[in-house]
Amino acid sequence: MPLSSLPKLAAEQLIAMKGEVVHISGPKMISSPTKGKLRKQEAIIKDPTASVSVTLWQEHIDTLELSKTYEFKNFRIKGKQSNRFLITPMNDPFCFTECASFAKPLANINSDRFQAVSTKTVLGSIAGVQRAMKNLECIVYHKNIHPSHLPC
């Protein structure tokens, strides 16, 4: 399936496609209120018709190589029609195999999409601490204990 047809497909649909990896960001750790800590990695994949942003989750991080072409099975479509992206599904099988490169030249990358997955590093230092606290907590009832209530 050519990437240019993504806007015509329904969100949440699983698709098979072929594409070349042209950018990979470093892995990131995020916190989810329902799933806890998750690892993800952003990439850009393109074919002769278009380019698309891809999010690799958990065990799929660091599995793709830059400048290699793959056939993918079961990427999940996300986003609005004008701004589609793909993710590895959380509960469905996802697989890919390396394959031959495209004979035709690849599409240009949308610069907005490339900016969205570029890795940025921010360096800083702590200027001061406004307030620090130390609390004693009961390990059975998980309640704070005032120091005056402690036995000597």
PDB file of C-alpha atoms in Angstrom:
ATOM      1  CA  MET A   1       0.000   0.000   0.000  1.00  0.00           C
ATOM      2  CA  PRO A   2       1.510   3.403  -0.927  1.00  0.00           C
ATOM      3  CA  LEU A   3       1.853   5.914   1.913  1.00  0.00           C
ATOM      4  CA  SER A   4       0.000   8.543  -0.122  1.00  0.00           C
ATOM      5  CA  SER A   5      -3.222   6.571   0.446  1.00  0.00           C
ATOM      6  CA  LEU A   6      -3.094   6.936   4.269  1.00  0.00           C
ATOM      7  CA  PRO A   7      -5.532   9.912   4.366  1.00  0.00           C
ATOM      8  CA  LYS A   8      -8.159   7.764   2.608  1.00  0.00           C
ATOM      9  CA  LEU A   9      -8.017   4.986   5.215  1.00  0.00           C
ATOM     10  CA  ALA A  10      -9.835   4.820   8.554  1.00  0.00           C
ATOM     11  CA  ALA A  11      -8.056   5.618  11.810  1.00  0.00           C
ATOM     12  CA  GLU A  12      -7.297   2.603  14.042  1.00  0.00           C
ATOM     13  CA  GLN A  13      -7.053   0.345  10.981  1.00  0.00           C
ATOM     14  CA  LEU A  14      -4.120  -2.100  10.784  1.00  0.00           C
ATOM     15  CA  ILE A  15      -2.163  -1.882   7.522  1.00  0.00           C
ATOM     16  CA  ALA A  16       0.709  -3.533   5.674  1.00  0.00           C
ATOM     17  CA  MET A  17       3.166  -1.272   3.840  1.00  0.00           C
ATOM     18  CA  LYS A  18       6.700  -0.962   2.499  1.00  0.00           C
ATOM     19  CA  GLY A  19       9.013   1.919   3.338  1.00  0.00           C
ATOM     20  CA  GLU A  20      12.568   3.109   3.908  1.00  0.00           C
ATOM     21  CA  VAL A  21      13.637   4.400   7.331  1.00  0.00           C
ATOM     22  CA  VAL A  22      15.068   7.895   6.815  1.00  0.00           C
ATOM     23  CA  HIS A  23      15.185   9.156  10.420  1.00  0.00           C
ATOM     24  CA  ILE A  24      15.215   7.554  13.873  1.00  0.00           C
ATOM     25  CA  SER A  25      15.170   9.453  17.178  1.00  0.00           C
ATOM     26  CA  GLY A  26      16.578   8.228  20.446  1.00  0.00           C
ATOM     27  CA  PRO A  27      14.365   6.166  22.762  1.00  0.00           C
ATOM     28  CA  LYS A  28      12.247   8.093  25.276  1.00  0.00           C
ATOM     29  CA  MET A  29      10.569   7.067  28.529  1.00  0.00           C
ATOM     30  CA  ILE A  30       7.051   8.346  29.200  1.00  0.00           C
ATOM     31  CA  SER A  31       4.601   7.809  32.051  1.00  0.00           C
ATOM     32  CA  SER A  32       1.056   6.712  31.329  1.00  0.00           C
ATOM     33  CA  PRO A  33      -1.625   6.917  34.032  1.00  0.00           C
ATOM     34  CA  THR A  34      -3.078   3.573  32.905  1.00  0.00           C
ATOM     35  CA  LYS A  35      -0.025   1.626  31.679  1.00  0.00           C
ATOM     36  CA  GLY A  36       2.788   3.006  33.859  1.00  0.00           C
ATOM     37  CA  LYS A  37       6.216   3.735  32.362  1.00  0.00           C
ATOM     38  CA  LEU A  38       6.478   3.090  28.632  1.00  0.00           C
ATOM     39  CA  ARG A  39       9.371   3.374  26.181  1.00  0.00           C
ATOM     40  CA  LYS A  40       8.890   4.823  22.716  1.00  0.00           C
ATOM     41  CA  GLN A  41      10.940   5.839  19.700  1.00  0.00           C
ATOM     42  CA  GLU A  42       9.991   8.086  16.783  1.00  0.00           C
ATOM     43  CA  ALA A  43      10.987   7.457  13.156  1.00  0.00           C
ATOM     44  CA  ILE A  44      10.184   8.693   9.660  1.00  0.00           C
ATOM     45  CA  ILE A  45       9.495   6.222   6.894  1.00  0.00           C
ATOM     46  CA  LYS A  46       9.005   7.116   3.248  1.00  0.00           C
ATOM     47  CA  ASP A  47       8.225   5.531  -0.088  1.00  0.00           C
ATOM     48  CA  PRO A  48       8.078   7.045  -3.611  1.00  0.00           C
ATOM     49  CA  THR A  49       4.659   8.635  -2.881  1.00  0.00           C
ATOM     50  CA  ALA A  50       4.915  10.158   0.642  1.00  0.00           C
ATOM     51  CA  SER A  51       6.534  10.106   4.091  1.00  0.00           C
ATOM     52  CA  VAL A  52       4.989   9.286   7.464  1.00  0.00           C
ATOM     53  CA  SER A  53       5.892   9.596  11.149  1.00  0.00           C
ATOM     54  CA  VAL A  54       6.028   6.319  13.046  1.00  0.00           C
ATOM     55  CA  THR A  55       6.025   5.603  16.783  1.00  0.00           C
ATOM     56  CA  LEU A  56       7.650   2.363  17.918  1.00  0.00           C
ATOM     57  CA  TRP A  57       6.537   1.169  21.367  1.00  0.00           C
ATOM     58  CA  GLN A  58       8.256  -1.019  23.962  1.00  0.00           C
ATOM     59  CA  GLU A  59       9.889  -4.142  22.451  1.00  0.00           C
ATOM     60  CA  HIS A  60      10.023  -2.595  18.954  1.00  0.00           C
ATOM     61  CA  ILE A  61      12.476   0.151  20.004  1.00  0.00           C
ATOM     62  CA  ASP A  62      15.928  -0.028  18.364  1.00  0.00           C
ATOM     63  CA  THR A  63      14.828  -2.737  15.922  1.00  0.00           C
ATOM     64  CA  LEU A  64      14.895  -0.643  12.714  1.00  0.00           C
ATOM     65  CA  GLU A  65      18.055   0.536  10.987  1.00  0.00           C
ATOM     66  CA  LEU A  66      18.511   3.853   9.204  1.00  0.00           C
ATOM     67  CA  SER A  67      18.504   3.766   5.366  1.00  0.00           C
ATOM     68  CA  LYS A  68      17.096   0.234   5.195  1.00  0.00           C
ATOM     69  CA  THR A  69      13.849  -0.730   3.483  1.00  0.00           C
ATOM     70  CA  TYR A  70      11.298  -2.946   5.219  1.00  0.00           C
ATOM     71  CA  GLU A  71       7.928  -4.566   4.592  1.00  0.00           C
ATOM     72  CA  PHE A  72       5.769  -3.893   7.659  1.00  0.00           C
ATOM     73  CA  LYS A  73       2.663  -5.770   8.790  1.00  0.00           C
ATOM     74  CA  ASN A  74       0.111  -4.379  11.253  1.00  0.00           C
ATOM     75  CA  PHE A  75       1.040  -0.740  11.719  1.00  0.00           C
ATOM     76  CA  ARG A  76      -1.947   1.039  13.305  1.00  0.00           C
ATOM     77  CA  ILE A  77      -3.173   4.276  11.669  1.00  0.00           C
ATOM     78  CA  LYS A  78      -3.614   7.249  14.014  1.00  0.00           C
ATOM     79  CA  GLY A  79      -4.393  10.955  13.646  1.00  0.00           C
ATOM     80  CA  LYS A  80      -6.733  13.037  11.529  1.00  0.00           C
ATOM     81  CA  GLN A  81      -6.935  12.604   7.750  1.00  0.00           C
ATOM     82  CA  SER A  82      -4.669  15.595   7.111  1.00  0.00           C
ATOM     83  CA  ASN A  83      -2.059  14.465   9.647  1.00  0.00           C
ATOM     84  CA  ARG A  84      -1.852  10.672   9.737  1.00  0.00           C
ATOM     85  CA  PHE A  85       0.883   8.789  11.594  1.00  0.00           C
ATOM     86  CA  LEU A  86       1.526   5.136  12.392  1.00  0.00           C
ATOM     87  CA  ILE A  87       2.192   3.273  15.639  1.00  0.00           C
ATOM     88  CA  THR A  88       3.127  -0.271  16.566  1.00  0.00           C
ATOM     89  CA  PRO A  89      -0.004  -1.814  18.092  1.00  0.00           C
ATOM     90  CA  MET A  90      -0.026  -2.627  21.814  1.00  0.00           C
ATOM     91  CA  ASN A  91      -2.245  -5.732  21.648  1.00  0.00           C
ATOM     92  CA  ASP A  92      -1.901  -7.003  18.076  1.00  0.00           C
ATOM     93  CA  PRO A  93       1.111  -8.733  16.493  1.00  0.00           C
ATOM     94  CA  PHE A  94       3.496  -6.468  14.581  1.00  0.00           C
ATOM     95  CA  CYS A  95       6.266  -7.710  12.312  1.00  0.00           C
ATOM     96  CA  PHE A  96       8.620  -6.484   9.609  1.00  0.00           C
ATOM     97  CA  THR A  97      11.230  -7.920   7.283  1.00  0.00           C
ATOM     98  CA  GLU A  98      14.048  -6.238   5.406  1.00  0.00           C
ATOM     99  CA  CYS A  99      13.477  -6.136   1.644  1.00  0.00           C
ATOM    100  CA  ALA A 100      14.845  -4.643  -1.593  1.00  0.00           C
ATOM    101  CA  SER A 101      14.975  -0.861  -1.952  1.00  0.00           C
ATOM    102  CA  PHE A 102      12.567   1.054  -4.179  1.00  0.00           C
ATOM    103  CA  ALA A 103      13.438   1.399  -7.882  1.00  0.00           C
ATOM    104  CA  LYS A 104      11.800   4.860  -8.055  1.00  0.00           C
ATOM    105  CA  PRO A 105      13.170   7.896  -6.178  1.00  0.00           C
ATOM    106  CA  LEU A 106      11.671   8.452  -2.730  1.00  0.00           C
ATOM    107  CA  ALA A 107       9.316  11.305  -1.854  1.00  0.00           C
ATOM    108  CA  ASN A 108      10.531  14.459  -0.126  1.00  0.00           C
ATOM    109  CA  ILE A 109      10.105  14.587   3.643  1.00  0.00           C
ATOM    110  CA  ASN A 110       7.552  17.005   5.032  1.00  0.00           C
ATOM    111  CA  SER A 111       9.779  19.339   7.117  1.00  0.00           C
ATOM    112  CA  ASP A 112       7.079  19.812   9.815  1.00  0.00           C
ATOM    113  CA  ARG A 113       6.933  16.071  10.319  1.00  0.00           C
ATOM    114  CA  PHE A 114      10.739  15.870  10.548  1.00  0.00           C
ATOM    115  CA  GLN A 115      10.830  18.650  13.169  1.00  0.00           C
ATOM    116  CA  ALA A 116       8.274  16.767  15.282  1.00  0.00           C
ATOM    117  CA  VAL A 117      10.539  13.729  15.732  1.00  0.00           C
ATOM    118  CA  SER A 118      13.921  15.460  15.906  1.00  0.00           C
ATOM    119  CA  THR A 119      15.676  14.834  19.190  1.00  0.00           C
ATOM    120  CA  LYS A 120      16.393  17.931  21.228  1.00  0.00           C
ATOM    121  CA  THR A 121      18.719  18.028  24.215  1.00  0.00           C
ATOM    122  CA  VAL A 122      18.205  20.543  26.983  1.00  0.00           C
ATOM    123  CA  LEU A 123      20.945  21.133  29.519  1.00  0.00           C
ATOM    124  CA  GLY A 124      20.319  22.992  32.758  1.00  0.00           C
ATOM    125  CA  SER A 125      21.301  23.319  36.369  1.00  0.00           C
ATOM    126  CA  ILE A 126      19.298  23.629  39.574  1.00  0.00           C
ATOM    127  CA  ALA A 127      19.522  27.192  40.848  1.00  0.00           C
ATOM    128  CA  GLY A 128      18.078  26.428  44.275  1.00  0.00           C
ATOM    129  CA  VAL A 129      15.540  24.477  46.269  1.00  0.00           C
ATOM    130  CA  GLN A 130      12.512  26.377  47.498  1.00  0.00           C
ATOM    131  CA  ARG A 131      11.296  23.802  50.018  1.00  0.00           C
ATOM    132  CA  ALA A 132      12.225  20.292  51.156  1.00  0.00           C
ATOM    133  CA  MET A 133      10.187  18.066  53.450  1.00  0.00           C
ATOM    134  CA  LYS A 134      10.687  14.808  55.293  1.00  0.00           C
ATOM    135  CA  ASN A 135       7.685  12.765  56.400  1.00  0.00           C
ATOM    136  CA  LEU A 136       7.424   9.602  58.423  1.00  0.00           C
ATOM    137  CA  GLU A 137       4.766   7.226  57.133  1.00  0.00           C
ATOM    138  CA  CYS A 138       3.198   4.118  58.640  1.00  0.00           C
ATOM    139  CA  ILE A 139       3.935   1.147  56.372  1.00  0.00           C
ATOM    140  CA  VAL A 140       0.690  -0.582  57.333  1.00  0.00           C
ATOM    141  CA  TYR A 141      -1.847   2.279  57.044  1.00  0.00           C
ATOM    142  CA  HIS A 142       0.161   4.613  54.749  1.00  0.00           C
ATOM    143  CA  LYS A 143      -0.556   7.613  56.962  1.00  0.00           C
ATOM    144  CA  ASN A 144       1.826  10.335  58.089  1.00  0.00           C
ATOM    145  CA  ILE A 145       3.187   9.990  61.640  1.00  0.00           C
ATOM    146  CA  HIS A 146       3.984  13.070  63.674  1.00  0.00           C
ATOM    147  CA  PRO A 147       7.415  12.771  65.400  1.00  0.00           C
ATOM    148  CA  SER A 148       5.788  13.460  68.823  1.00  0.00           C
ATOM    149  CA  HIS A 149       3.811  10.196  68.468  1.00  0.00           C
ATOM    150  CA  LEU A 150       6.928   8.036  68.141  1.00  0.00           C
ATOM    151  CA  PRO A 151       7.961   5.907  71.113  1.00  0.00           C
ATOM    152  CA  CYS A 152      11.326   6.888  72.639  1.00  0.00           C
TER     153      CYS A 152
END
